[in-house]
PDB file of C-alpha atoms in Angstrom:
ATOM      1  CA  UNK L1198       0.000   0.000   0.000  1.00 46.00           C
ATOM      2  CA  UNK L1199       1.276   3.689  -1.272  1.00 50.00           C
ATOM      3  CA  UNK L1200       1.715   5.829   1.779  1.00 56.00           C
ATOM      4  CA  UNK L1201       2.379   8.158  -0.539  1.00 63.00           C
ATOM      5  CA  UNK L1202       0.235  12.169  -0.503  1.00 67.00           C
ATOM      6  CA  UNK L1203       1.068  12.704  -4.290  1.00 78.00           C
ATOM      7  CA  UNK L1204       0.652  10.902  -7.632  1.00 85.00           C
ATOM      8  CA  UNK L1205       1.782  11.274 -10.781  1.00 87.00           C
ATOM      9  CA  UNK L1206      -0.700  12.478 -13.690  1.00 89.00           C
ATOM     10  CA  UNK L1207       0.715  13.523 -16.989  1.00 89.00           C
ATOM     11  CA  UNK L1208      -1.579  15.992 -18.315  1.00 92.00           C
ATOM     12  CA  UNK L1209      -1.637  15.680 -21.699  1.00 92.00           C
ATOM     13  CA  UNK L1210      -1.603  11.419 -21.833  1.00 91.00           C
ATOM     14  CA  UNK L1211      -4.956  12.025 -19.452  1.00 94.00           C
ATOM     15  CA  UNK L1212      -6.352  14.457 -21.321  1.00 94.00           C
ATOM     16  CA  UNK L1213      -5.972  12.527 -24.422  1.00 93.00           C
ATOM     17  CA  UNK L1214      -7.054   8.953 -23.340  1.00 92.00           C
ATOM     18  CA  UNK L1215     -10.056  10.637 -21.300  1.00 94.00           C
ATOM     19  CA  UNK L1216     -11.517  12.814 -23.745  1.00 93.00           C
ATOM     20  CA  UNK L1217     -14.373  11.182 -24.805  1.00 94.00           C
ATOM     21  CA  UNK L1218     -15.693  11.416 -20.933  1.00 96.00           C
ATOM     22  CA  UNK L1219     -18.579  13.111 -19.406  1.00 96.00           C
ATOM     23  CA  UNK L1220     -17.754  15.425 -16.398  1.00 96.00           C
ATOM     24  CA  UNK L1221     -19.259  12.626 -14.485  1.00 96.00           C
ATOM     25  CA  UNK L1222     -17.245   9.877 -15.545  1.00 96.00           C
ATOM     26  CA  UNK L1223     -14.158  12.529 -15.311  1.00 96.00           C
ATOM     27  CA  UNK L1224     -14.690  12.539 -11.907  1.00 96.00           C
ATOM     28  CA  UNK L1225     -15.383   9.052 -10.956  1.00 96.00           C
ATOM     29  CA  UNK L1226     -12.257   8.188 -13.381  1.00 96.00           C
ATOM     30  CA  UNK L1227     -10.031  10.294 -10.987  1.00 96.00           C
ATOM     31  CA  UNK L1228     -11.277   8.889  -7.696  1.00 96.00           C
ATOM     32  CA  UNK L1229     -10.819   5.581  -8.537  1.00 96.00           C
ATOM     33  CA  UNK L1230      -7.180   6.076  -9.744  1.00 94.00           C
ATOM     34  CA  UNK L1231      -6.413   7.825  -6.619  1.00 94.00           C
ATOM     35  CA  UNK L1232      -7.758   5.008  -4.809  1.00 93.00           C
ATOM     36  CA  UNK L1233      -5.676   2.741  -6.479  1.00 92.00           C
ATOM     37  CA  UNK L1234      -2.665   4.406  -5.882  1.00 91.00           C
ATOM     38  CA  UNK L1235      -2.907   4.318  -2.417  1.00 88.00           C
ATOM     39  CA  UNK L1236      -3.972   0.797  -2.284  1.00 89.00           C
ATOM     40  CA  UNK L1237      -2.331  -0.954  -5.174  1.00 88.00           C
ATOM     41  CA  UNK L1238      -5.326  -2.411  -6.902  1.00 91.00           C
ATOM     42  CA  UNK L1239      -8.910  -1.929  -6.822  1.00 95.00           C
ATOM     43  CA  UNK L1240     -11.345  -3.970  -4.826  1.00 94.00           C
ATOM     44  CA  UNK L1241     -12.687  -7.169  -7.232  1.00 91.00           C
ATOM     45  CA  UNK L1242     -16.752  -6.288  -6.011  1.00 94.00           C
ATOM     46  CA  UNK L1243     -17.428  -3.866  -8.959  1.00 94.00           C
ATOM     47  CA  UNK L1244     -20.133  -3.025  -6.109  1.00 94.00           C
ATOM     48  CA  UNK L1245     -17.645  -1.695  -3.767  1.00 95.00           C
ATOM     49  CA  UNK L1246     -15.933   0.424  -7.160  1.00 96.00           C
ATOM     50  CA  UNK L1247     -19.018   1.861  -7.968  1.00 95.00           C
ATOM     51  CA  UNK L1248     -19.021   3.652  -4.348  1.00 95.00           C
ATOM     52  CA  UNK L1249     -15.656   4.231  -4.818  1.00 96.00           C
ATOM     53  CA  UNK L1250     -16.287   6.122  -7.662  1.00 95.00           C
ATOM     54  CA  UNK L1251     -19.256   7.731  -5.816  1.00 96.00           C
ATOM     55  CA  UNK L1252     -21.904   6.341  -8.834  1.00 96.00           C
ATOM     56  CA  UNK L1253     -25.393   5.429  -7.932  1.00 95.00           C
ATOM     57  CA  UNK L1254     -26.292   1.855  -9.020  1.00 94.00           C
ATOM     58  CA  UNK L1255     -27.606   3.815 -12.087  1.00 95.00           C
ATOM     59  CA  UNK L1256     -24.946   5.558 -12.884  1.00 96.00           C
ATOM     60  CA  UNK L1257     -22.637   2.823 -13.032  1.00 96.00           C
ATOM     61  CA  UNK L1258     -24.596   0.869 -15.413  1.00 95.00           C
ATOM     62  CA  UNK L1259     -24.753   3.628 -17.559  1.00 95.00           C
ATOM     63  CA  UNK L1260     -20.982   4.264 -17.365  1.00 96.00           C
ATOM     64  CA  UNK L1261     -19.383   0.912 -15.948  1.00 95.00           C
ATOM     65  CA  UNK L1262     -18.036  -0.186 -19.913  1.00 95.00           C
ATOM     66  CA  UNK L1263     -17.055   3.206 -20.471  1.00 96.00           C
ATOM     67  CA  UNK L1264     -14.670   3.367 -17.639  1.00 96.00           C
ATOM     68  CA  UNK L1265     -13.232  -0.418 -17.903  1.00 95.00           C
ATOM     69  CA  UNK L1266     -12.164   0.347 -21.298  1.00 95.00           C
ATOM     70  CA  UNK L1267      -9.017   2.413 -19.583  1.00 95.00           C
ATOM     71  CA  UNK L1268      -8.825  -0.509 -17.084  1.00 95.00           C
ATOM     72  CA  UNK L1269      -7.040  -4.068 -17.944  1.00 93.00           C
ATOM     73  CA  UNK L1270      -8.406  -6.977 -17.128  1.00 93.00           C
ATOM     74  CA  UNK L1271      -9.683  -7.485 -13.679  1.00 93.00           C
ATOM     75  CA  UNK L1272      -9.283  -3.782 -13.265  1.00 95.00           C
ATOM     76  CA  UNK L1273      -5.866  -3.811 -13.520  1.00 94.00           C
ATOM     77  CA  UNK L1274      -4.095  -0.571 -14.259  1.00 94.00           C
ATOM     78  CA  UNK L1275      -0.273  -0.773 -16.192  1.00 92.00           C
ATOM     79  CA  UNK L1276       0.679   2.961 -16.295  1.00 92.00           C
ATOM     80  CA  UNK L1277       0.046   2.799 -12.301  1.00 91.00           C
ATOM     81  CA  UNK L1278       1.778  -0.435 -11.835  1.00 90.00           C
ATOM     82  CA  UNK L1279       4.728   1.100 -13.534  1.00 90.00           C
ATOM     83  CA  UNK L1280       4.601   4.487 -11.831  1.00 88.00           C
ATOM     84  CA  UNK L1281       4.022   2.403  -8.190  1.00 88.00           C
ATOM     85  CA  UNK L1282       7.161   0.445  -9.271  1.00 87.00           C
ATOM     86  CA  UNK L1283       9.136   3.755  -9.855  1.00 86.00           C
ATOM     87  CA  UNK L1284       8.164   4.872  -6.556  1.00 81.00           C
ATOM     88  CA  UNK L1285       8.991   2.069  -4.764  1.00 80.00           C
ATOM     89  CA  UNK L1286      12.714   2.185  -6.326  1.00 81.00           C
ATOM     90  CA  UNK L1287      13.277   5.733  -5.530  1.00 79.00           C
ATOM     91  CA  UNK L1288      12.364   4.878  -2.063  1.00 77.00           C
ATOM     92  CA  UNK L1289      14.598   1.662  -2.088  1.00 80.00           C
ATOM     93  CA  UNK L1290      17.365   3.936  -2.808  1.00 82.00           C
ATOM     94  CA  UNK L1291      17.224   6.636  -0.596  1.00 77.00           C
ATOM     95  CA  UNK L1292      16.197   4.056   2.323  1.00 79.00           C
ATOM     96  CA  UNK L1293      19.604   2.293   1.249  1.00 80.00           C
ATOM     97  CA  UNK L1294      21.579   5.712   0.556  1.00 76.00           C
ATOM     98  CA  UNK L1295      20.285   6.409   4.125  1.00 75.00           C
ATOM     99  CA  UNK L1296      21.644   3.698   5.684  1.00 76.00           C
ATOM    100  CA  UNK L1297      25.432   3.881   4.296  1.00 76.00           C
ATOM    101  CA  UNK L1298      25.439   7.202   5.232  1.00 73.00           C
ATOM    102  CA  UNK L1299      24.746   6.006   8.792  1.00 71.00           C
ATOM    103  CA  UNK L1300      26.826   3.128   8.773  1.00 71.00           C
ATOM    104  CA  UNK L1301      30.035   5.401   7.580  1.00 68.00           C
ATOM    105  CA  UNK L1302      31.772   7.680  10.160  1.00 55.00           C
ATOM    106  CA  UNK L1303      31.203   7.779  14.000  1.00 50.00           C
ATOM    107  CA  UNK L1304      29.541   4.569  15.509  1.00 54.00           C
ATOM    108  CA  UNK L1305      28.676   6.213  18.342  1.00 52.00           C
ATOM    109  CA  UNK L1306      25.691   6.362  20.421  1.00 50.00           C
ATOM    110  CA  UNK L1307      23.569   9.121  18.490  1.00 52.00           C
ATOM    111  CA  UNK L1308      24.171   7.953  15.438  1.00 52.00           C
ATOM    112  CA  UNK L1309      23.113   4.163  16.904  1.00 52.00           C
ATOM    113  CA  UNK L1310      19.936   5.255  18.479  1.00 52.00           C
ATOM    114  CA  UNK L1311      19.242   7.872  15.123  1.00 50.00           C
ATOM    115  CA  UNK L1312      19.687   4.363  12.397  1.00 52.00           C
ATOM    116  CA  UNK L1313      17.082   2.096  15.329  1.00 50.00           C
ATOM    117  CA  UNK L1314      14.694   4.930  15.665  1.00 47.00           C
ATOM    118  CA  UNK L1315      14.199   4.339  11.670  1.00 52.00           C
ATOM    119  CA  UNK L1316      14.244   0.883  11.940  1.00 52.00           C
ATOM    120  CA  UNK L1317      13.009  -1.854  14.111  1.00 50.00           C
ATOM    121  CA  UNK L1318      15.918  -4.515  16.041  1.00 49.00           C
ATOM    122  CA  UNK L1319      15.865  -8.277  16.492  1.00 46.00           C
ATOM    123  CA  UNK L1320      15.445  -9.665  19.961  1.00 50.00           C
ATOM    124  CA  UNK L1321      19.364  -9.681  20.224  1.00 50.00           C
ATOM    125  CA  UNK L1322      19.322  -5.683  19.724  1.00 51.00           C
ATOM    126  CA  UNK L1323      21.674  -6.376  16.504  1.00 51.00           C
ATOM    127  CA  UNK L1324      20.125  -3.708  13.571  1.00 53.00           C
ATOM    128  CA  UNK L1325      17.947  -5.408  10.832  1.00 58.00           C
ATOM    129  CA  UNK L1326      19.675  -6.329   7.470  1.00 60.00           C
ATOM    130  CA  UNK L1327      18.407  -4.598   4.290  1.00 61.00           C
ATOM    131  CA  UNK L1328      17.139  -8.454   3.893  1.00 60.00           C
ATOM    132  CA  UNK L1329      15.013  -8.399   7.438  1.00 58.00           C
ATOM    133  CA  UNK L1330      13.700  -4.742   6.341  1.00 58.00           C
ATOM    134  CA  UNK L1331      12.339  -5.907   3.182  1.00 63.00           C
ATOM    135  CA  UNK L1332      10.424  -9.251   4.713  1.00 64.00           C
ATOM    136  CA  UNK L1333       9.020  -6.816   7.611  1.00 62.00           C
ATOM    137  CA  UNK L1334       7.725  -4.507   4.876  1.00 68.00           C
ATOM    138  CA  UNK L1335       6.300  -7.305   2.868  1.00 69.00           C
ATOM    139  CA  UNK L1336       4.307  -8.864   5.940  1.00 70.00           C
ATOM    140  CA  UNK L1337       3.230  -5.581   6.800  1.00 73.00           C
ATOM    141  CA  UNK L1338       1.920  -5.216   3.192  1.00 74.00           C
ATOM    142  CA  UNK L1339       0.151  -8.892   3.103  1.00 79.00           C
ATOM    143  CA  UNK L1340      -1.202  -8.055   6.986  1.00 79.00           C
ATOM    144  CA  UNK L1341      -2.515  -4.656   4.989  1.00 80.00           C
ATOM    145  CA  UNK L1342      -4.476  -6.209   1.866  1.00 81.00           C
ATOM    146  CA  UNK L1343      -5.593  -9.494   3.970  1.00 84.00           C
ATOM    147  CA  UNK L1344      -7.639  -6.990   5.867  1.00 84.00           C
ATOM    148  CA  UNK L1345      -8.454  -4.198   3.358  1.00 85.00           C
ATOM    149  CA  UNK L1346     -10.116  -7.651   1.602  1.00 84.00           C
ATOM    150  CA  UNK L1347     -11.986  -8.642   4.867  1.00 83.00           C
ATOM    151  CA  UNK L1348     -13.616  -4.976   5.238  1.00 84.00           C
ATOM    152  CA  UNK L1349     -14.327  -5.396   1.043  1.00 82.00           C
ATOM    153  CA  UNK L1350     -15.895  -8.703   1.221  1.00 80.00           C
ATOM    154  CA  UNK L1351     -18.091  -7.178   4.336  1.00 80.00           C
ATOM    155  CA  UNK L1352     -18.657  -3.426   2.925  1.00 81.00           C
ATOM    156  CA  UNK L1353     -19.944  -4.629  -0.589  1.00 76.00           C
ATOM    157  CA  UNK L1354     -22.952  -5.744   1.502  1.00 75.00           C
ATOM    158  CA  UNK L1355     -23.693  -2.782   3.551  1.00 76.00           C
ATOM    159  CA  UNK L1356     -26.896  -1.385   1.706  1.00 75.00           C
ATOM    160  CA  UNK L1357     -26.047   2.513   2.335  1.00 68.00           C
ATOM    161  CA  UNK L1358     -26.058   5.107  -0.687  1.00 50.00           C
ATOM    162  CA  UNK L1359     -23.207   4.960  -3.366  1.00 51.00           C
ATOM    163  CA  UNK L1360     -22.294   8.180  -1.522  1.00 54.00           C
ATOM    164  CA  UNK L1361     -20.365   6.343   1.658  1.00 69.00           C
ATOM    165  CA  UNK L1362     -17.118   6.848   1.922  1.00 79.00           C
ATOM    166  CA  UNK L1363     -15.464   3.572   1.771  1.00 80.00           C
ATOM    167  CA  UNK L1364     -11.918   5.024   3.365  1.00 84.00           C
ATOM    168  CA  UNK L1365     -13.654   6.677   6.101  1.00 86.00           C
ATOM    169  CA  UNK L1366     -15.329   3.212   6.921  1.00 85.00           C
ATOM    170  CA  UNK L1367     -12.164   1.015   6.343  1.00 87.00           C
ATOM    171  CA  UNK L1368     -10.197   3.908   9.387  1.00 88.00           C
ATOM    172  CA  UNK L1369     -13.236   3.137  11.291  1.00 89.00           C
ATOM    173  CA  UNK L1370     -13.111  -0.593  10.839  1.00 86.00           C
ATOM    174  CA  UNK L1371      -9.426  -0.688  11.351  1.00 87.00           C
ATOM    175  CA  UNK L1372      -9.493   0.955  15.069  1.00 89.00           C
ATOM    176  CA  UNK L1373     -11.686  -2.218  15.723  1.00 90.00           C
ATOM    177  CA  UNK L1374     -10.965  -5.234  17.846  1.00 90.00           C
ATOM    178  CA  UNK L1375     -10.968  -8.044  15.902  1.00 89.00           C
ATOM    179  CA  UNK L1376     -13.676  -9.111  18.754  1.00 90.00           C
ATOM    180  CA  UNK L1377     -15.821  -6.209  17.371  1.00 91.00           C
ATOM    181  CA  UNK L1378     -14.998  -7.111  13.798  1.00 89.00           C
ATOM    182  CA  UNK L1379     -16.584 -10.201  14.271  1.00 90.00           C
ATOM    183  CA  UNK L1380     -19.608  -8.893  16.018  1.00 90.00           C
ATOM    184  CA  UNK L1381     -20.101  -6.110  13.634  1.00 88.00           C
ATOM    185  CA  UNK L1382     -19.937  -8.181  10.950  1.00 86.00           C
ATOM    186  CA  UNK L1383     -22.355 -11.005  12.058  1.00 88.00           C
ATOM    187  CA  UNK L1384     -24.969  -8.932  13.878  1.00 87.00           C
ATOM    188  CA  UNK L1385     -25.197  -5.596  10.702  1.00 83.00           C
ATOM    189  CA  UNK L1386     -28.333  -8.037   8.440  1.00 84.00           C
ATOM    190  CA  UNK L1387     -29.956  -8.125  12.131  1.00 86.00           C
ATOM    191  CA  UNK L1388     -29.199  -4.285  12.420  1.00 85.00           C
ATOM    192  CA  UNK L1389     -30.240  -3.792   8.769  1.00 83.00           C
ATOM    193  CA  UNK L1390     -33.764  -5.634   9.917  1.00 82.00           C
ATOM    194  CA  UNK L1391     -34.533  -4.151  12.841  1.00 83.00           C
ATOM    195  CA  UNK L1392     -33.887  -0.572  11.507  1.00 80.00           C
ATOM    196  CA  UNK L1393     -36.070  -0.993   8.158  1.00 78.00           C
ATOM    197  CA  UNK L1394     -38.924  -3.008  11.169  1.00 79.00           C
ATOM    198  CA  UNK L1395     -39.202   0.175  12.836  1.00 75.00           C
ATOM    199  CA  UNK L1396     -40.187   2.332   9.349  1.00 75.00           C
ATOM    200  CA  UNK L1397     -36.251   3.864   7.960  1.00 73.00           C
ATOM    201  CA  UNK L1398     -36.126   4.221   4.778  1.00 69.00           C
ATOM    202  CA  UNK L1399     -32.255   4.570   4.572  1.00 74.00           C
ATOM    203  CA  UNK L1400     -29.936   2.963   6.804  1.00 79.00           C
ATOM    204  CA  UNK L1401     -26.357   4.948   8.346  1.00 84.00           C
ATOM    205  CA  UNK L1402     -22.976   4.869   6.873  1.00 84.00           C
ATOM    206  CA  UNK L1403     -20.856   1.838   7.667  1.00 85.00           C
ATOM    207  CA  UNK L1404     -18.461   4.328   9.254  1.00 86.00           C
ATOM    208  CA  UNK L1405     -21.365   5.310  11.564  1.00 88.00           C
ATOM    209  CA  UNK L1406     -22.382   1.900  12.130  1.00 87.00           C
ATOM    210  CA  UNK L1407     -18.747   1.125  13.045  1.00 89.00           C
ATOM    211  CA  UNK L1408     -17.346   3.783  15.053  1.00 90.00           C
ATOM    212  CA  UNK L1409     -20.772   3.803  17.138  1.00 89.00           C
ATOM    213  CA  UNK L1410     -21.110  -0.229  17.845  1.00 91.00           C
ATOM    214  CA  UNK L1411     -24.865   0.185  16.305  1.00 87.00           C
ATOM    215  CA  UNK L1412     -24.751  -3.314  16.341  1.00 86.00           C
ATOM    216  CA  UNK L1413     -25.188  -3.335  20.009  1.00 89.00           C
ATOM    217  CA  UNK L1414     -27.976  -1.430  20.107  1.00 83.00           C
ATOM    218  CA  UNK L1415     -30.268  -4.464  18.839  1.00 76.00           C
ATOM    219  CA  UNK L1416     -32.763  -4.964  21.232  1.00 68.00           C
ATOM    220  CA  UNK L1417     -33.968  -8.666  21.355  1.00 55.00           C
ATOM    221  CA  UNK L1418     -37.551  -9.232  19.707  1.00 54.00           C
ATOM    222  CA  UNK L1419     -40.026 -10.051  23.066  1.00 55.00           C
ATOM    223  CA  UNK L1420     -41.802 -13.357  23.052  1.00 57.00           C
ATOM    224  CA  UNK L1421     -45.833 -12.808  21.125  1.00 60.00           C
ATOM    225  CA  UNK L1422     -48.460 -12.998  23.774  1.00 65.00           C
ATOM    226  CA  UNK L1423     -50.472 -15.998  24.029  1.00 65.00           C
ATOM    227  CA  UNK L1424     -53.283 -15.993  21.940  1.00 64.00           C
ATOM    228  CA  UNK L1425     -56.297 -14.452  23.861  1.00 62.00           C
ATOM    229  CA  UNK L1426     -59.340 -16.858  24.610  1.00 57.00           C
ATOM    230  CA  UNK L1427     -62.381 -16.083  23.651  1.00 53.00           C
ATOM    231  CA  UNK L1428     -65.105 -17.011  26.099  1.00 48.00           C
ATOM    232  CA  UNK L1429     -68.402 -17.395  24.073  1.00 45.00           C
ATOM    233  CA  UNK L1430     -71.082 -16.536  26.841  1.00 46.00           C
ATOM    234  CA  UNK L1431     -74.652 -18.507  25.663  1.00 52.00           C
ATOM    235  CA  UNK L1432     -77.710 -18.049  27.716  1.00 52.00           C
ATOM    236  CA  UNK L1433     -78.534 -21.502  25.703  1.00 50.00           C
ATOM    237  CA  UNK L1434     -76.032 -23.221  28.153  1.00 55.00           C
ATOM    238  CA  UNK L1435     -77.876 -22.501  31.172  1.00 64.00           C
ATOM    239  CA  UNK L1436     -80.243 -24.852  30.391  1.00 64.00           C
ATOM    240  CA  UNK L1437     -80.027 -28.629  29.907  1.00 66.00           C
ATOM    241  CA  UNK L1438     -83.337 -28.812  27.560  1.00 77.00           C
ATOM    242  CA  UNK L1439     -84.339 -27.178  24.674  1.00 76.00           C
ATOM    243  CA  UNK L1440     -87.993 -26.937  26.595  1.00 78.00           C
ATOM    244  CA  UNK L1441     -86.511 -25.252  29.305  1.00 80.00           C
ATOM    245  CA  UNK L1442     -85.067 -22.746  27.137  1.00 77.00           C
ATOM    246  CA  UNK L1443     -87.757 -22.069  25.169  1.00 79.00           C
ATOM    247  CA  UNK L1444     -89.886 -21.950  28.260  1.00 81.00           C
ATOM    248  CA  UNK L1445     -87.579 -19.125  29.944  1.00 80.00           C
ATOM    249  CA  UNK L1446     -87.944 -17.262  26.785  1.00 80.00           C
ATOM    250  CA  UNK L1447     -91.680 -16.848  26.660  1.00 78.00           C
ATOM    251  CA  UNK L1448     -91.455 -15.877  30.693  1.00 79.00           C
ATOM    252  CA  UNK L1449     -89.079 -13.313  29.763  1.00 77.00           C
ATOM    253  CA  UNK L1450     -91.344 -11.709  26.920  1.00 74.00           C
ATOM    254  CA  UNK L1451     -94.570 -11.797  29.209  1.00 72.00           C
ATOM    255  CA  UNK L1452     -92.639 -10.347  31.087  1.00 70.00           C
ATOM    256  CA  UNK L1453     -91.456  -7.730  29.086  1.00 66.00           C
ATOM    257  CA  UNK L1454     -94.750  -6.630  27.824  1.00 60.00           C
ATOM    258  CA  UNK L1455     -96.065  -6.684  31.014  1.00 61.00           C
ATOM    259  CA  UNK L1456     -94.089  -3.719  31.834  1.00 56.00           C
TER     260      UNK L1456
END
């Protein structure tokens, strides 16, 4: 992953492969390229892209072929493989100019501490070889995209606008637990229920979601009531005979007219 808070564009090779864009597509075109620089690739859920790119569902239909065609397969991109590649030799070099200037002269104890402030020492407190410094960097790296994919996989099926900001979710799922990872991800379709149950018609950003533990604010369905029993009163049952019935019917209406 780039660390990097510039990228190359060449003007005029943009302007010229790009000029059959809308202002729209322009604009997606750019975020996506900027999100590739700082992350190597792009995700494979052309879901995921599409918010990326901040397009609505709609919008990416209507410009999804447009945009691959400056793509390579898989949404590859060569000129930003090559211009990572550059990047990642200049910094070779000056990491490696760095370090013989520090290993030349004094071998005192500032210069020491300066070189293992930059770098990090084996349990024996010798200084990392160029070798070590490399495999560090490439775990890191692996560590990096292993769970940039986890937060992909789980953030293509958060159903908030095309609008969410996908970074601002992945900072807020990195300063996670993995504990709360795991919770977050297998209690959000409950969350998504419950909040569309009680009448929402959009659901919060993931970083929301995230940063706020909505998951925990799922409150557990209560047990239905029994069914209610419904006591049919009959005057009919007071009597064992029809007669009798029949008889305390006509007593009633004398009764009643009597009056």
């Amino acid at each position: 992953m780039s660390n990097r808070a510039w990228m190359p564009l060449h003007i005029a090779d943009y302007l010229a492969d790009t000029g059959h864009l809308t202002a729209t597509e322009h604009g997606a075109y750019l975020l996506m390229i900027m999100h590739y620089w700082q992350n190597g690739r792009l995700p494979a859920n052309e879901r995921v892209i599409a918010r990326i790119a901040k397009l609505s569902a709609e919008q990416w239909e209507d410009s999804r072929d447009i945009l691959a065609m400056l793509f390579g397969p898989d949404w590859t991109h060569k000129r930003i493989d090559a211009e990572l590649s550059k990047a990642d030799e200049i910094i070779e070099k000056r990491r490696s100019a760095a370090e013989a200037r520090y290993s030349k002269g004094k071998k005192g104890t500032q210069d020491a501490n300066a070189l293992h402030v930059q770098s990090k020492c084996s349990d024996t407190g010798a200084l990392p070889t160029t070798s070590d410094l490399s495999s560090l960097r490439s775990d890191q790296f692996e560590e990096k995209k292993r769970e940039r994919e986890d937060f992909d996989d789980w953030f293509g099926s958060w159903p908030s606008q095309a609008s969410d900001d996908d970074d601002d979710a992945f900072a807020a799922w990195g300063s996670l637990t993995p504990e709360d990872r795991a919770k977050a991800r297998s209690h959000s379709a409950a969350y998504v229920e419950a909040a569309r149950a009680g009448g929402r018609t959009t659901i919060c950003s993931a970083a929301k979601y995230l940063r706020k533990h909505m998951w925990t604010r799922i409150k557990s369905k209560p047990p239905d009531p029994p069914p209610k029993q419904m006591v049919a009163l009959s005057t009919a049952s007071k009597f064992k005979t029809r007669e009798e019935y029949l008889a305390a019917e006509r007593a009633r209406s004398e009764r009643s007219f009597q009056r």
